[in-house]
């Protein structure tokens, strides 16, 4: 800094360091958001795989309305096993035979597909699943 007073040179360096730090922080925030979005996509993909596997095992009684819907809360163990005491119907379809068919299908579908990344398991421990005959 030949012609600049020392304090101006110091201020310029400090400002440059601050702006570099802000760029780094912004990049880290963007990375975290991208990571969260990617995680969300994986979670959605596997919840869809779980629902599809269960749906294939539902033996629906003949002649039921396609408008009904049963909802279950399911607690999973690592490895995709269902904690059988924690399969809870949260909304009945109004058709006992269909509700039972869904519950049997949930148990029959074990092990449920889980992502290979074990760090995501917490997102699958407690699932809320919805089923209707038309799906």
mmCIF file with all atom_site columns, C-alpha atoms in Angstrom:
data_model
loop_
_atom_site.group_PDB
_atom_site.id
_atom_site.type_symbol
_atom_site.label_atom_id
_atom_site.label_alt_id
_atom_site.label_comp_id
_atom_site.label_asym_id
_atom_site.label_entity_id
_atom_site.label_seq_id
_atom_site.pdbx_PDB_ins_code
_atom_site.Cartn_x
_atom_site.Cartn_y
_atom_site.Cartn_z
_atom_site.occupancy
_atom_site.B_iso_or_equiv
_atom_site.pdbx_formal_charge
_atom_site.auth_seq_id
_atom_site.auth_comp_id
_atom_site.auth_asym_id
_atom_site.auth_atom_id
_atom_site.pdbx_PDB_model_num
ATOM 1   C CA . UNK A 1 1   ? 0.000   0.000   0.000  1.00 0.00 ? 1   UNK A CA 1
ATOM 2   C CA . UNK A 1 2   ? 2.377   2.700   -1.166 1.00 0.00 ? 2   UNK A CA 1
ATOM 3   C CA . UNK A 1 3   ? 0.176   5.781   -1.145 1.00 0.00 ? 3   UNK A CA 1
ATOM 4   C CA . UNK A 1 4   ? -2.685  4.633   1.159  1.00 0.00 ? 4   UNK A CA 1
ATOM 5   C CA . UNK A 1 5   ? -2.733  5.401   4.843  1.00 0.00 ? 5   UNK A CA 1
ATOM 6   C CA . UNK A 1 6   ? -2.417  2.235   6.919  1.00 0.00 ? 6   UNK A CA 1
ATOM 7   C CA . UNK A 1 7   ? -5.964  2.365   8.352  1.00 0.00 ? 7   UNK A CA 1
ATOM 8   C CA . UNK A 1 8   ? -7.610  2.467   4.891  1.00 0.00 ? 8   UNK A CA 1
ATOM 9   C CA . UNK A 1 9   ? -5.533  -0.525  3.761  1.00 0.00 ? 9   UNK A CA 1
ATOM 10  C CA . UNK A 1 10  ? -6.529  -2.433  6.929  1.00 0.00 ? 10  UNK A CA 1
ATOM 11  C CA . UNK A 1 11  ? -10.213 -1.540  6.396  1.00 0.00 ? 11  UNK A CA 1
ATOM 12  C CA . UNK A 1 12  ? -10.051 -2.748  2.789  1.00 0.00 ? 12  UNK A CA 1
ATOM 13  C CA . UNK A 1 13  ? -8.567  -6.101  3.864  1.00 0.00 ? 13  UNK A CA 1
ATOM 14  C CA . UNK A 1 14  ? -11.147 -6.464  6.631  1.00 0.00 ? 14  UNK A CA 1
ATOM 15  C CA . UNK A 1 15  ? -14.009 -5.736  4.200  1.00 0.00 ? 15  UNK A CA 1
ATOM 16  C CA . UNK A 1 16  ? -12.629 -8.260  1.727  1.00 0.00 ? 16  UNK A CA 1
ATOM 17  C CA . UNK A 1 17  ? -12.417 -10.917 4.472  1.00 0.00 ? 17  UNK A CA 1
ATOM 18  C CA . UNK A 1 18  ? -15.977 -10.124 5.617  1.00 0.00 ? 18  UNK A CA 1
ATOM 19  C CA . UNK A 1 19  ? -17.375 -10.411 2.098  1.00 0.00 ? 19  UNK A CA 1
ATOM 20  C CA . UNK A 1 20  ? -15.526 -13.718 1.540  1.00 0.00 ? 20  UNK A CA 1
ATOM 21  C CA . UNK A 1 21  ? -17.003 -15.003 4.796  1.00 0.00 ? 21  UNK A CA 1
ATOM 22  C CA . UNK A 1 22  ? -20.500 -13.925 3.729  1.00 0.00 ? 22  UNK A CA 1
ATOM 23  C CA . UNK A 1 23  ? -20.052 -15.731 0.406  1.00 0.00 ? 23  UNK A CA 1
ATOM 24  C CA . UNK A 1 24  ? -18.921 -18.864 2.290  1.00 0.00 ? 24  UNK A CA 1
ATOM 25  C CA . UNK A 1 25  ? -21.915 -18.668 4.653  1.00 0.00 ? 25  UNK A CA 1
ATOM 26  C CA . UNK A 1 26  ? -24.322 -18.176 1.749  1.00 0.00 ? 26  UNK A CA 1
ATOM 27  C CA . UNK A 1 27  ? -22.762 -21.184 -0.001 1.00 0.00 ? 27  UNK A CA 1
ATOM 28  C CA . UNK A 1 28  ? -23.144 -23.285 3.153  1.00 0.00 ? 28  UNK A CA 1
ATOM 29  C CA . UNK A 1 29  ? -26.808 -22.249 3.445  1.00 0.00 ? 29  UNK A CA 1
ATOM 30  C CA . UNK A 1 30  ? -27.391 -23.142 -0.227 1.00 0.00 ? 30  UNK A CA 1
ATOM 31  C CA . UNK A 1 31  ? -25.650 -26.503 0.299  1.00 0.00 ? 31  UNK A CA 1
ATOM 32  C CA . UNK A 1 32  ? -27.816 -27.203 3.356  1.00 0.00 ? 32  UNK A CA 1
ATOM 33  C CA . UNK A 1 33  ? -30.989 -26.340 1.413  1.00 0.00 ? 33  UNK A CA 1
ATOM 34  C CA . UNK A 1 34  ? -29.921 -28.556 -1.494 1.00 0.00 ? 34  UNK A CA 1
ATOM 35  C CA . UNK A 1 35  ? -29.160 -31.365 0.959  1.00 0.00 ? 35  UNK A CA 1
ATOM 36  C CA . UNK A 1 36  ? -32.592 -30.953 2.598  1.00 0.00 ? 36  UNK A CA 1
ATOM 37  C CA . UNK A 1 37  ? -34.300 -31.005 -0.804 1.00 0.00 ? 37  UNK A CA 1
ATOM 38  C CA . UNK A 1 38  ? -32.392 -34.146 -1.828 1.00 0.00 ? 38  UNK A CA 1
ATOM 39  C CA . UNK A 1 39  ? -33.268 -35.806 1.491  1.00 0.00 ? 39  UNK A CA 1
ATOM 40  C CA . UNK A 1 40  ? -36.913 -34.843 1.012  1.00 0.00 ? 40  UNK A CA 1
ATOM 41  C CA . UNK A 1 41  ? -36.914 -36.441 -2.446 1.00 0.00 ? 41  UNK A CA 1
ATOM 42  C CA . UNK A 1 42  ? -35.398 -39.679 -1.094 1.00 0.00 ? 42  UNK A CA 1
ATOM 43  C CA . UNK A 1 43  ? -37.929 -39.748 1.764  1.00 0.00 ? 43  UNK A CA 1
ATOM 44  C CA . UNK A 1 44  ? -40.843 -39.156 -0.640 1.00 0.00 ? 44  UNK A CA 1
ATOM 45  C CA . UNK A 1 45  ? -39.517 -41.826 -3.012 1.00 0.00 ? 45  UNK A CA 1
ATOM 46  C CA . UNK A 1 46  ? -39.280 -44.445 -0.251 1.00 0.00 ? 46  UNK A CA 1
ATOM 47  C CA . UNK A 1 47  ? -42.646 -43.570 1.306  1.00 0.00 ? 47  UNK A CA 1
ATOM 48  C CA . UNK A 1 48  ? -44.096 -44.126 -2.185 1.00 0.00 ? 48  UNK A CA 1
ATOM 49  C CA . UNK A 1 49  ? -42.242 -47.474 -2.459 1.00 0.00 ? 49  UNK A CA 1
ATOM 50  C CA . UNK A 1 50  ? -43.548 -48.525 0.981  1.00 0.00 ? 50  UNK A CA 1
ATOM 51  C CA . UNK A 1 51  ? -47.130 -47.584 0.055  1.00 0.00 ? 51  UNK A CA 1
ATOM 52  C CA . UNK A 1 52  ? -46.869 -49.369 -3.294 1.00 0.00 ? 52  UNK A CA 1
ATOM 53  C CA . UNK A 1 53  ? -45.554 -52.571 -1.704 1.00 0.00 ? 53  UNK A CA 1
ATOM 54  C CA . UNK A 1 54  ? -48.365 -52.578 0.877  1.00 0.00 ? 54  UNK A CA 1
ATOM 55  C CA . UNK A 1 55  ? -50.970 -51.726 -1.785 1.00 0.00 ? 55  UNK A CA 1
ATOM 56  C CA . UNK A 1 56  ? -49.922 -54.779 -3.836 1.00 0.00 ? 56  UNK A CA 1
ATOM 57  C CA . UNK A 1 57  ? -50.691 -56.960 -0.805 1.00 0.00 ? 57  UNK A CA 1
ATOM 58  C CA . UNK A 1 58  ? -54.150 -55.541 -0.054 1.00 0.00 ? 58  UNK A CA 1
ATOM 59  C CA . UNK A 1 59  ? -56.803 -58.112 -0.853 1.00 0.00 ? 59  UNK A CA 1
ATOM 60  C CA . UNK A 1 60  ? -59.789 -55.792 -0.944 1.00 0.00 ? 60  UNK A CA 1
ATOM 61  C CA . UNK A 1 61  ? -63.229 -57.269 -0.424 1.00 0.00 ? 61  UNK A CA 1
ATOM 62  C CA . UNK A 1 62  ? -65.339 -57.260 -3.606 1.00 0.00 ? 62  UNK A CA 1
ATOM 63  C CA . UNK A 1 63  ? -67.837 -54.514 -4.306 1.00 0.00 ? 63  UNK A CA 1
ATOM 64  C CA . UNK A 1 64  ? -66.466 -51.771 -2.061 1.00 0.00 ? 64  UNK A CA 1
ATOM 65  C CA . UNK A 1 65  ? -66.560 -48.093 -2.918 1.00 0.00 ? 65  UNK A CA 1
ATOM 66  C CA . UNK A 1 66  ? -63.383 -46.632 -4.366 1.00 0.00 ? 66  UNK A CA 1
ATOM 67  C CA . UNK A 1 67  ? -64.088 -43.448 -2.389 1.00 0.00 ? 67  UNK A CA 1
ATOM 68  C CA . UNK A 1 68  ? -63.279 -44.881 1.046  1.00 0.00 ? 68  UNK A CA 1
ATOM 69  C CA . UNK A 1 69  ? -59.932 -44.298 2.722  1.00 0.00 ? 69  UNK A CA 1
ATOM 70  C CA . UNK A 1 70  ? -58.179 -45.970 5.629  1.00 0.00 ? 70  UNK A CA 1
ATOM 71  C CA . UNK A 1 71  ? -55.255 -44.314 7.420  1.00 0.00 ? 71  UNK A CA 1
ATOM 72  C CA . UNK A 1 72  ? -52.681 -46.002 9.600  1.00 0.00 ? 72  UNK A CA 1
ATOM 73  C CA . UNK A 1 73  ? -49.782 -44.895 11.758 1.00 0.00 ? 73  UNK A CA 1
ATOM 74  C CA . UNK A 1 74  ? -46.977 -47.433 11.541 1.00 0.00 ? 74  UNK A CA 1
ATOM 75  C CA . UNK A 1 75  ? -43.816 -47.628 13.643 1.00 0.00 ? 75  UNK A CA 1
ATOM 76  C CA . UNK A 1 76  ? -40.853 -49.132 11.821 1.00 0.00 ? 76  UNK A CA 1
ATOM 77  C CA . UNK A 1 77  ? -37.777 -50.817 13.187 1.00 0.00 ? 77  UNK A CA 1
ATOM 78  C CA . UNK A 1 78  ? -34.401 -50.630 11.457 1.00 0.00 ? 78  UNK A CA 1
ATOM 79  C CA . UNK A 1 79  ? -34.370 -53.092 8.583  1.00 0.00 ? 79  UNK A CA 1
ATOM 80  C CA . UNK A 1 80  ? -37.945 -52.261 7.595  1.00 0.00 ? 80  UNK A CA 1
ATOM 81  C CA . UNK A 1 81  ? -39.745 -54.469 10.099 1.00 0.00 ? 81  UNK A CA 1
ATOM 82  C CA . UNK A 1 82  ? -43.039 -53.201 11.479 1.00 0.00 ? 82  UNK A CA 1
ATOM 83  C CA . UNK A 1 83  ? -43.500 -52.952 15.226 1.00 0.00 ? 83  UNK A CA 1
ATOM 84  C CA . UNK A 1 84  ? -46.734 -54.947 15.214 1.00 0.00 ? 84  UNK A CA 1
ATOM 85  C CA . UNK A 1 85  ? -48.052 -53.479 18.464 1.00 0.00 ? 85  UNK A CA 1
ATOM 86  C CA . UNK A 1 86  ? -47.660 -50.016 16.897 1.00 0.00 ? 86  UNK A CA 1
ATOM 87  C CA . UNK A 1 87  ? -49.828 -50.440 13.798 1.00 0.00 ? 87  UNK A CA 1
ATOM 88  C CA . UNK A 1 88  ? -52.649 -48.055 14.619 1.00 0.00 ? 88  UNK A CA 1
ATOM 89  C CA . UNK A 1 89  ? -55.657 -47.226 12.493 1.00 0.00 ? 89  UNK A CA 1
ATOM 90  C CA . UNK A 1 90  ? -56.069 -43.449 12.727 1.00 0.00 ? 90  UNK A CA 1
ATOM 91  C CA . UNK A 1 91  ? -59.005 -43.281 10.346 1.00 0.00 ? 91  UNK A CA 1
ATOM 92  C CA . UNK A 1 92  ? -61.369 -46.090 9.497  1.00 0.00 ? 92  UNK A CA 1
ATOM 93  C CA . UNK A 1 93  ? -62.610 -46.407 5.936  1.00 0.00 ? 93  UNK A CA 1
ATOM 94  C CA . UNK A 1 94  ? -66.013 -47.265 7.353  1.00 0.00 ? 94  UNK A CA 1
ATOM 95  C CA . UNK A 1 95  ? -65.613 -50.781 5.962  1.00 0.00 ? 95  UNK A CA 1
ATOM 96  C CA . UNK A 1 96  ? -64.223 -53.186 8.568  1.00 0.00 ? 96  UNK A CA 1
ATOM 97  C CA . UNK A 1 97  ? -63.250 -55.768 5.945  1.00 0.00 ? 97  UNK A CA 1
ATOM 98  C CA . UNK A 1 98  ? -61.211 -53.203 4.027  1.00 0.00 ? 98  UNK A CA 1
ATOM 99  C CA . UNK A 1 99  ? -59.568 -51.839 7.206  1.00 0.00 ? 99  UNK A CA 1
ATOM 100 C CA . UNK A 1 100 ? -58.546 -55.384 8.168  1.00 0.00 ? 100 UNK A CA 1
ATOM 101 C CA . UNK A 1 101 ? -57.280 -56.082 4.642  1.00 0.00 ? 101 UNK A CA 1
ATOM 102 C CA . UNK A 1 102 ? -55.037 -52.996 4.819  1.00 0.00 ? 102 UNK A CA 1
ATOM 103 C CA . UNK A 1 103 ? -53.718 -53.949 8.253  1.00 0.00 ? 103 UNK A CA 1
ATOM 104 C CA . UNK A 1 104 ? -52.943 -57.497 7.074  1.00 0.00 ? 104 UNK A CA 1
ATOM 105 C CA . UNK A 1 105 ? -51.207 -56.080 3.988  1.00 0.00 ? 105 UNK A CA 1
ATOM 106 C CA . UNK A 1 106 ? -49.017 -53.809 6.142  1.00 0.00 ? 106 UNK A CA 1
ATOM 107 C CA . UNK A 1 107 ? -47.833 -56.799 8.185  1.00 0.00 ? 107 UNK A CA 1
ATOM 108 C CA . UNK A 1 108 ? -47.483 -59.059 5.132  1.00 0.00 ? 108 UNK A CA 1
ATOM 109 C CA . UNK A 1 109 ? -45.325 -56.472 3.337  1.00 0.00 ? 109 UNK A CA 1
ATOM 110 C CA . UNK A 1 110 ? -42.445 -56.701 5.792  1.00 0.00 ? 110 UNK A CA 1
ATOM 111 C CA . UNK A 1 111 ? -39.668 -55.868 5.487  1.00 0.00 ? 111 UNK A CA 1
ATOM 112 C CA . UNK A 1 112 ? -40.683 -52.509 4.062  1.00 0.00 ? 112 UNK A CA 1
ATOM 113 C CA . UNK A 1 113 ? -38.190 -50.854 1.701  1.00 0.00 ? 113 UNK A CA 1
ATOM 114 C CA . UNK A 1 114 ? -35.941 -48.292 3.394  1.00 0.00 ? 114 UNK A CA 1
ATOM 115 C CA . UNK A 1 115 ? -33.197 -46.134 1.910  1.00 0.00 ? 115 UNK A CA 1
ATOM 116 C CA . UNK A 1 116 ? -29.690 -47.591 2.264  1.00 0.00 ? 116 UNK A CA 1
ATOM 117 C CA . UNK A 1 117 ? -28.584 -44.440 4.098  1.00 0.00 ? 117 UNK A CA 1
ATOM 118 C CA . UNK A 1 118 ? -29.262 -45.342 7.745  1.00 0.00 ? 118 UNK A CA 1
ATOM 119 C CA . UNK A 1 119 ? -29.057 -41.683 8.760  1.00 0.00 ? 119 UNK A CA 1
ATOM 120 C CA . UNK A 1 120 ? -32.485 -41.154 7.184  1.00 0.00 ? 120 UNK A CA 1
ATOM 121 C CA . UNK A 1 121 ? -34.133 -43.845 9.314  1.00 0.00 ? 121 UNK A CA 1
ATOM 122 C CA . UNK A 1 122 ? -35.493 -41.286 11.798 1.00 0.00 ? 122 UNK A CA 1
ATOM 123 C CA . UNK A 1 123 ? -37.694 -39.956 8.970  1.00 0.00 ? 123 UNK A CA 1
ATOM 124 C CA . UNK A 1 124 ? -39.275 -43.423 8.600  1.00 0.00 ? 124 UNK A CA 1
ATOM 125 C CA . UNK A 1 125 ? -39.604 -44.485 12.231 1.00 0.00 ? 125 UNK A CA 1
ATOM 126 C CA . UNK A 1 126 ? -43.181 -43.193 12.427 1.00 0.00 ? 126 UNK A CA 1
ATOM 127 C CA . UNK A 1 127 ? -45.113 -43.239 9.160  1.00 0.00 ? 127 UNK A CA 1
ATOM 128 C CA . UNK A 1 128 ? -48.622 -42.050 8.439  1.00 0.00 ? 128 UNK A CA 1
ATOM 129 C CA . UNK A 1 129 ? -49.989 -44.027 5.481  1.00 0.00 ? 129 UNK A CA 1
ATOM 130 C CA . UNK A 1 130 ? -53.250 -43.600 3.565  1.00 0.00 ? 130 UNK A CA 1
ATOM 131 C CA . UNK A 1 131 ? -54.913 -46.253 1.423  1.00 0.00 ? 131 UNK A CA 1
ATOM 132 C CA . UNK A 1 132 ? -58.027 -46.322 -0.723 1.00 0.00 ? 132 UNK A CA 1
ATOM 133 C CA . UNK A 1 133 ? -59.201 -49.074 -3.075 1.00 0.00 ? 133 UNK A CA 1
ATOM 134 C CA . UNK A 1 134 ? -58.840 -46.931 -6.216 1.00 0.00 ? 134 UNK A CA 1
ATOM 135 C CA . UNK A 1 135 ? -55.097 -46.410 -5.831 1.00 0.00 ? 135 UNK A CA 1
#
